Short mmCIF file of C-alpha atoms and ligand atoms in Angstrom, two decimals:
data_model
loop_
_atom_site.label_atom_id
_atom_site.label_comp_id
_atom_site.label_asym_id
_atom_site.label_seq_id
_atom_site.Cartn_x
_atom_site.Cartn_y
_atom_site.Cartn_z
CA MET Z 286 180.45 89.06 137.64
CA ILE Z 287 180.87 87.63 134.20
CA THR Z 288 178.81 90.26 132.48
CA ILE Z 289 180.84 93.14 133.76
CA ARG Z 290 184.15 91.49 132.96
CA ARG Z 291 183.03 90.65 129.45
CA SER Z 292 181.53 94.02 128.77
CA LEU Z 293 184.50 95.98 130.06
CA ALA Z 294 186.37 94.77 127.03
CA LEU Z 295 183.88 96.43 124.73
CA PRO Z 296 184.31 99.91 123.37
CA ILE Z 297 181.59 102.34 124.34
CA SER Z 298 179.92 102.44 120.97
CA THR Z 299 177.32 104.81 119.74
CA LEU Z 300 174.81 101.98 120.07
CA ALA Z 301 175.72 101.48 123.68
CA CYS Z 302 175.24 105.16 124.31
CA VAL Z 303 171.84 105.09 122.63
CA ALA Z 304 170.85 102.10 124.76
CA LEU Z 305 172.17 103.84 127.83
CA ALA Z 306 170.06 106.88 127.15
CA ALA Z 307 167.03 104.67 126.55
CA GLY Z 308 167.49 102.55 129.65
CA CYS Z 309 168.26 104.99 132.39
CA PRO Z 310 167.62 108.36 130.83
CA ASN Z 311 167.93 111.16 133.28
CA ARG Z 312 170.36 109.58 135.64
CA ASP Z 313 172.95 109.43 132.94
CA ARG Z 314 172.44 112.93 131.66
CA ASN Z 315 172.31 114.60 135.03
CA ASN Z 316 174.41 112.51 137.32
CA ALA Z 317 177.14 111.09 135.16
CA ALA Z 318 179.91 113.00 136.88
CA SER Z 319 178.95 112.05 140.40
CA ASP Z 320 178.22 108.46 139.40
CA ALA Z 321 181.57 108.00 137.73
CA SER Z 322 183.26 107.98 141.09
CA SER Z 323 180.56 106.30 143.14
CA ALA Z 324 178.97 103.58 140.98
CA HIS Z 325 181.30 100.76 141.93
CA ALA Z 326 181.32 101.68 145.60
CA VAL Z 327 177.59 101.09 145.99
CA THR Z 328 176.71 98.15 148.19
CA ALA Z 329 174.09 95.94 146.57
CA PRO Z 330 170.83 96.45 148.43
CA THR Z 331 168.01 93.94 148.63
CA PRO Z 332 165.65 93.70 145.66
CA ALA Z 333 162.85 95.30 147.58
CA THR Z 334 164.88 98.49 147.89
CA VAL Z 335 166.06 98.58 144.29
CA THR Z 336 162.96 99.43 142.39
CA ALA Z 337 161.93 100.80 139.05
CA GLY Z 338 160.79 103.81 140.98
CA ASP Z 339 159.94 104.36 144.61
CA VAL Z 340 156.20 104.49 144.19
CA SER Z 341 155.47 105.18 147.83
CA SER Z 342 153.95 108.63 147.38
CA PRO Z 343 151.61 110.15 144.76
CA GLU Z 344 154.09 113.00 144.26
CA ARG Z 345 156.86 110.52 143.49
CA GLN Z 346 154.60 108.58 141.12
CA ALA Z 347 153.74 111.72 139.21
CA GLN Z 348 157.41 112.57 138.95
CA VAL Z 349 158.41 109.07 137.86
CA HIS Z 350 155.84 108.80 135.10
CA ASP Z 351 155.71 112.41 133.92
CA PRO Z 352 157.76 112.62 130.68
CA ALA Z 353 158.72 116.17 131.65
CA HIS Z 354 160.33 114.80 134.82
CA PRO Z 355 161.80 111.41 133.94
CA PRO Z 356 163.16 109.26 136.74
CA ILE Z 357 166.72 109.62 137.93
CA ASP Z 358 166.99 106.34 139.77
CA CYS Z 359 168.84 103.81 137.65
CA PRO Z 360 168.55 100.38 139.30
CA LEU Z 361 171.78 99.17 137.70
CA ARG Z 362 173.82 102.06 139.06
CA LYS Z 363 172.28 101.52 142.48
CA GLN Z 364 173.67 97.99 142.42
CA GLY Z 365 177.10 98.98 141.25
CA VAL Z 366 176.82 98.31 137.51
CA ASP Z 367 177.99 101.08 135.20
CA PRO Z 368 175.58 101.01 132.22
CA ALA Z 369 178.27 102.63 130.06
CA HIS Z 370 180.01 99.26 129.99
CA LEU Z 371 177.07 97.18 128.86
CA ARG Z 372 176.88 95.44 125.51
CA PRO Z 373 175.58 97.32 122.48
CA PHE Z 374 171.83 97.28 122.52
CA GLU Z 375 171.70 95.38 119.20
CA ASP Z 376 172.94 92.16 120.87
CA THR Z 377 170.46 92.41 123.68
CA ALA Z 378 167.67 93.31 121.28
CA LYS Z 379 168.19 90.03 119.41
CA TYR Z 380 167.77 87.99 122.58
CA ILE Z 381 164.76 90.01 123.65
CA ALA Z 382 163.18 89.47 120.22
CA PHE Z 383 163.84 85.73 120.56
CA LEU Z 384 162.15 85.56 123.97
CA GLU Z 385 159.25 87.73 122.79
CA ARG Z 386 158.77 86.03 119.39
CA PRO Z 387 155.05 86.03 118.57
CA ASP Z 388 154.80 82.29 117.85
CA ARG Z 389 156.04 81.47 121.36
CA ALA Z 390 152.59 82.09 122.85
CA ALA Z 391 151.12 79.13 120.93
CA TRP Z 392 153.05 76.65 123.07
CA GLN Z 393 154.17 78.80 126.01
CA LYS Z 394 150.54 79.65 126.76
CA PRO Z 395 151.44 82.53 129.08
CA ASP Z 396 147.85 83.32 130.02
CA ALA Z 397 147.19 79.69 130.94
CA VAL Z 398 150.40 79.62 133.00
CA VAL Z 399 149.43 82.76 134.90
CA ALA Z 400 145.89 81.42 135.44
CA ALA Z 401 147.29 78.11 136.73
CA LEU Z 402 149.10 79.99 139.50
CA GLY Z 403 145.73 80.72 141.15
CA LEU Z 404 146.62 84.27 142.13
CA THR Z 405 144.42 86.44 144.33
CA GLY Z 406 145.76 89.67 142.82
CA LYS Z 407 147.49 90.81 146.00
CA GLU Z 408 150.65 88.72 145.92
CA THR Z 409 154.26 89.80 145.78
CA ILE Z 410 155.81 87.72 143.02
CA VAL Z 411 159.51 87.39 142.26
CA ASP Z 412 160.24 86.45 138.64
CA ILE Z 413 163.77 85.02 138.77
CA GLY Z 414 165.58 85.03 135.45
CA ALA Z 415 162.94 87.34 134.05
CA GLY Z 416 164.77 87.85 130.75
CA SER Z 417 162.78 90.27 128.60
CA GLY Z 418 159.99 90.31 131.17
CA TYR Z 419 157.85 87.96 129.08
CA PHE Z 420 156.10 86.75 132.23
CA SER Z 421 156.89 89.71 134.51
CA PHE Z 422 154.51 92.07 132.73
CA ARG Z 423 151.74 89.46 132.54
CA LEU Z 424 152.20 88.63 136.22
CA ALA Z 425 152.11 92.35 137.10
CA ARG Z 426 148.73 92.62 135.36
CA ALA Z 427 147.49 89.62 137.35
CA VAL Z 428 148.34 91.20 140.70
CA PRO Z 429 146.94 94.76 140.49
CA GLU Z 430 147.02 95.04 144.28
CA GLY Z 431 150.38 93.30 144.56
CA LYS Z 432 153.68 93.63 142.78
CA VAL Z 433 156.27 91.78 140.75
CA ILE Z 434 160.01 91.95 141.29
CA ALA Z 435 161.92 90.93 138.16
CA LEU Z 436 165.44 89.61 138.77
CA ASP Z 437 168.11 88.68 136.26
CA VAL Z 438 171.88 88.25 136.19
CA GLU Z 439 172.04 90.13 132.88
CA PRO Z 440 172.01 93.89 133.47
CA GLU Z 441 170.80 94.45 129.91
CA MET Z 442 167.62 92.54 130.71
CA ILE Z 443 167.07 94.53 133.86
CA ARG Z 444 167.57 97.75 131.92
CA HIS Z 445 165.08 96.60 129.27
CA ILE Z 446 162.37 95.70 131.80
CA HIS Z 447 162.98 98.88 133.77
CA HIS Z 448 162.66 101.03 130.67
CA LYS Z 449 159.55 99.19 129.42
CA ALA Z 450 157.86 99.44 132.82
CA MET Z 451 158.61 103.16 132.94
CA THR Z 452 157.44 103.94 129.42
CA GLU Z 453 154.31 101.78 129.71
CA GLY Z 454 153.47 103.12 133.17
CA VAL Z 455 153.54 99.70 134.86
CA ARG Z 456 153.79 100.80 138.47
CA ASN Z 457 153.76 97.45 140.22
CA LEU Z 458 156.80 96.01 138.46
CA GLN Z 459 160.20 96.50 140.05
CA VAL Z 460 163.59 95.22 138.95
CA ALA Z 461 166.86 94.17 140.54
CA PHE Z 462 170.16 92.79 139.34
CA ALA Z 463 170.71 89.23 140.66
CA LYS Z 464 173.91 87.46 141.65
CA PRO Z 465 174.38 84.04 140.00
CA ASP Z 466 174.83 82.26 143.31
CA ASP Z 467 172.17 84.05 145.33
CA PRO Z 468 168.45 84.02 144.49
CA GLY Z 469 168.10 87.38 146.31
CA VAL Z 470 164.42 86.87 147.11
CA PRO Z 471 162.97 89.27 149.70
CA ALA Z 472 161.04 87.69 152.58
CA GLU Z 473 157.81 89.39 151.45
CA ALA Z 474 157.62 87.17 148.34
CA ASP Z 475 154.48 85.02 148.21
CA LEU Z 476 155.43 83.35 144.95
CA VAL Z 477 158.75 82.75 143.20
CA PHE Z 478 158.29 82.14 139.48
CA MET Z 479 160.98 80.64 137.24
CA CYS Z 480 160.43 79.81 133.59
CA ASP Z 481 163.33 78.12 131.79
CA VAL Z 482 165.84 79.33 134.38
CA LEU Z 483 166.66 76.53 136.80
CA HIS Z 484 168.67 74.62 134.20
CA HIS Z 485 170.90 77.74 133.91
CA ILE Z 486 171.80 77.65 137.63
CA GLN Z 487 175.20 76.13 138.36
CA ASP Z 488 175.05 74.61 141.85
CA ARG Z 489 171.31 73.95 141.97
CA PRO Z 490 171.11 72.24 145.40
CA ALA Z 491 173.01 75.07 147.11
CA TRP Z 492 171.10 77.76 145.21
CA LEU Z 493 167.72 76.17 146.06
CA THR Z 494 168.68 75.80 149.71
CA LYS Z 495 169.42 79.54 149.79
CA LEU Z 496 166.15 80.27 148.01
CA VAL Z 497 164.09 78.24 150.48
CA ALA Z 498 165.83 79.98 153.40
CA GLN Z 499 164.77 83.32 151.87
CA MET Z 500 161.12 82.28 151.34
CA HIS Z 501 158.58 82.72 154.11
CA LYS Z 502 156.46 79.82 155.37
CA GLY Z 503 153.60 79.22 152.94
CA ALA Z 504 155.36 80.89 150.00
CA ARG Z 505 155.33 78.99 146.69
CA LEU Z 506 157.86 78.24 143.98
CA ALA Z 507 156.53 77.69 140.43
CA LEU Z 508 158.90 75.93 138.06
CA VAL Z 509 158.50 75.72 134.30
CA GLU Z 510 161.17 73.67 132.54
CA PHE Z 511 161.36 71.94 129.17
CA LYS Z 512 160.33 68.30 129.07
CA GLU Z 513 162.76 65.64 127.98
CA GLY Z 514 162.70 64.26 124.46
CA LYS Z 515 162.87 65.63 120.94
CA LEU Z 516 160.82 68.80 120.83
CA PRO Z 517 160.54 71.67 118.34
CA GLU Z 518 161.54 74.12 121.11
CA GLY Z 519 163.87 74.19 124.06
CA PRO Z 520 167.49 73.79 125.09
CA PRO Z 521 169.75 70.85 124.23
CA GLU Z 522 168.76 67.54 125.78
CA ALA Z 523 171.90 67.48 127.93
CA VAL Z 524 170.87 70.50 130.00
CA LYS Z 525 167.22 69.63 130.49
CA LEU Z 526 165.86 68.75 133.93
CA SER Z 527 163.34 65.94 134.12
CA ARG Z 528 160.23 66.14 136.27
CA ALA Z 529 161.83 63.66 138.66
CA GLN Z 530 164.99 65.78 138.91
CA LEU Z 531 162.91 68.92 139.57
CA VAL Z 532 160.96 67.21 142.34
CA THR Z 533 164.14 65.78 143.88
CA LEU Z 534 165.85 69.17 143.79
CA ALA Z 535 162.94 71.11 145.26
CA THR Z 536 161.99 68.60 147.94
CA GLY Z 537 165.68 68.13 148.78
CA ALA Z 538 165.84 71.85 149.51
CA GLY Z 539 162.88 71.57 151.88
CA LEU Z 540 159.81 72.29 149.72
CA VAL Z 541 156.75 70.09 149.23
CA LEU Z 542 154.98 69.53 145.92
CA ASP Z 543 151.83 71.66 146.05
CA SER Z 544 150.31 71.19 142.60
CA GLU Z 545 151.14 69.86 139.18
CA ARG Z 546 149.64 70.36 135.72
CA PRO Z 547 151.25 67.74 133.47
CA ASN Z 548 149.11 68.64 130.44
CA LEU Z 549 149.09 72.42 130.80
CA LEU Z 550 151.97 72.94 128.37
CA PRO Z 551 152.96 70.78 125.40
CA TYR Z 552 156.73 71.15 125.80
CA GLN Z 553 157.23 72.10 129.44
CA THR Z 554 156.72 70.72 132.90
CA PHE Z 555 154.69 72.91 135.26
CA LEU Z 556 155.19 72.27 138.97
CA VAL Z 557 154.34 74.36 142.02
CA PHE Z 558 156.06 73.75 145.36
CA ARG Z 559 155.35 75.24 148.76
CA LYS Z 560 157.41 75.96 151.83
CA ALA Z 561 155.26 74.12 154.36
CA ARG Z 562 157.32 74.86 157.45
C1 SAM O 840 165.83 81.25 128.87
S1 SAM O 840 165.82 82.81 129.65
C2 SAM O 840 164.17 82.82 130.30
C3 SAM O 840 163.62 84.21 130.45
C4 SAM O 840 162.18 84.29 130.95
N1 SAM O 840 162.02 83.61 132.22
C5 SAM O 840 161.22 83.76 129.95
O1 SAM O 840 160.58 82.73 130.21
O2 SAM O 840 161.10 84.38 128.89
C6 SAM O 840 166.82 82.53 131.11
C7 SAM O 840 167.12 83.81 131.88
O3 SAM O 840 167.66 83.45 133.14
C8 SAM O 840 168.67 84.36 133.48
N2 SAM O 840 169.54 83.72 134.50
C9 SAM O 840 170.46 82.74 134.32
N3 SAM O 840 171.02 82.40 135.50
C10 SAM O 840 170.43 83.18 136.45
C11 SAM O 840 170.58 83.30 137.86
N4 SAM O 840 171.46 82.57 138.56
N5 SAM O 840 169.82 84.20 138.53
C12 SAM O 840 168.92 84.96 137.84
N6 SAM O 840 168.75 84.91 136.51
C13 SAM O 840 169.48 84.02 135.81
C14 SAM O 840 169.35 84.64 132.15
O4 SAM O 840 170.11 85.83 132.16
C15 SAM O 840 168.14 84.71 131.21
O5 SAM O 840 167.64 86.02 131.09
#
């Protein structure tokens, strides 16, 4: 895992320690000694089992969200990542601020995107490449009787979303650390959401084939990617995926095009695919 290798080279700075305390508070204070020997031996469980808090019982919910009894379950440690080796929070904070910049909403239109998904409010949604959770938190609000699982290959992002969900009392948002070559979508997912992520994936055909195998029949995949051409926002032209490429990739992996909103967003393509069989 690139992140771990890179971050191991970093000294454990004061900033990192502050971020550590903010991200996974009690676990680190209370269980540091036992974790030191066990963290890397943990087998990565499925996303559904690595949650921001097991919210299965009222007692557990009270414990998770009561400031006097903060949670001890750090999702990163559960998946074998030692938060002590993460980057200083300053670096991550810059990226989070970029993703959350206030003027983004003018063209990203997050509420319109969520509305276009036609949710019933009961779905299980997996937000792959969730980043700062820009869409994860909005999706969680849109499915009060369902839940959102936010996945990312960057542990710092997972830590950020986990901490924000805990402090804001968002109980239907869970997190898990993703592997670059495995979507890691649990079979319960009704919708897989990806905004500005597919162009980051290395072997897209293989990755999408794995994703489709993990989706149940009828589940949907929503893709938001930057349109081609000179735009005020978005990645370099060379890494963009055209609408035609997106359709070829998704249908090649076994999905069918379910709906399309070409004019929903000024700079991005919005496509929804379905696993028909
Ligand atoms: C441009 S950001 C988009 C974040 C978020 N979806 C949004 O719209 O604000 C891309 C995110 O995808 C994540 N990512 C890249 N490759 C990934 C992979 N193979 N699996 C999961 N996440 C990935 C990155 O770490 C990053 O947080």
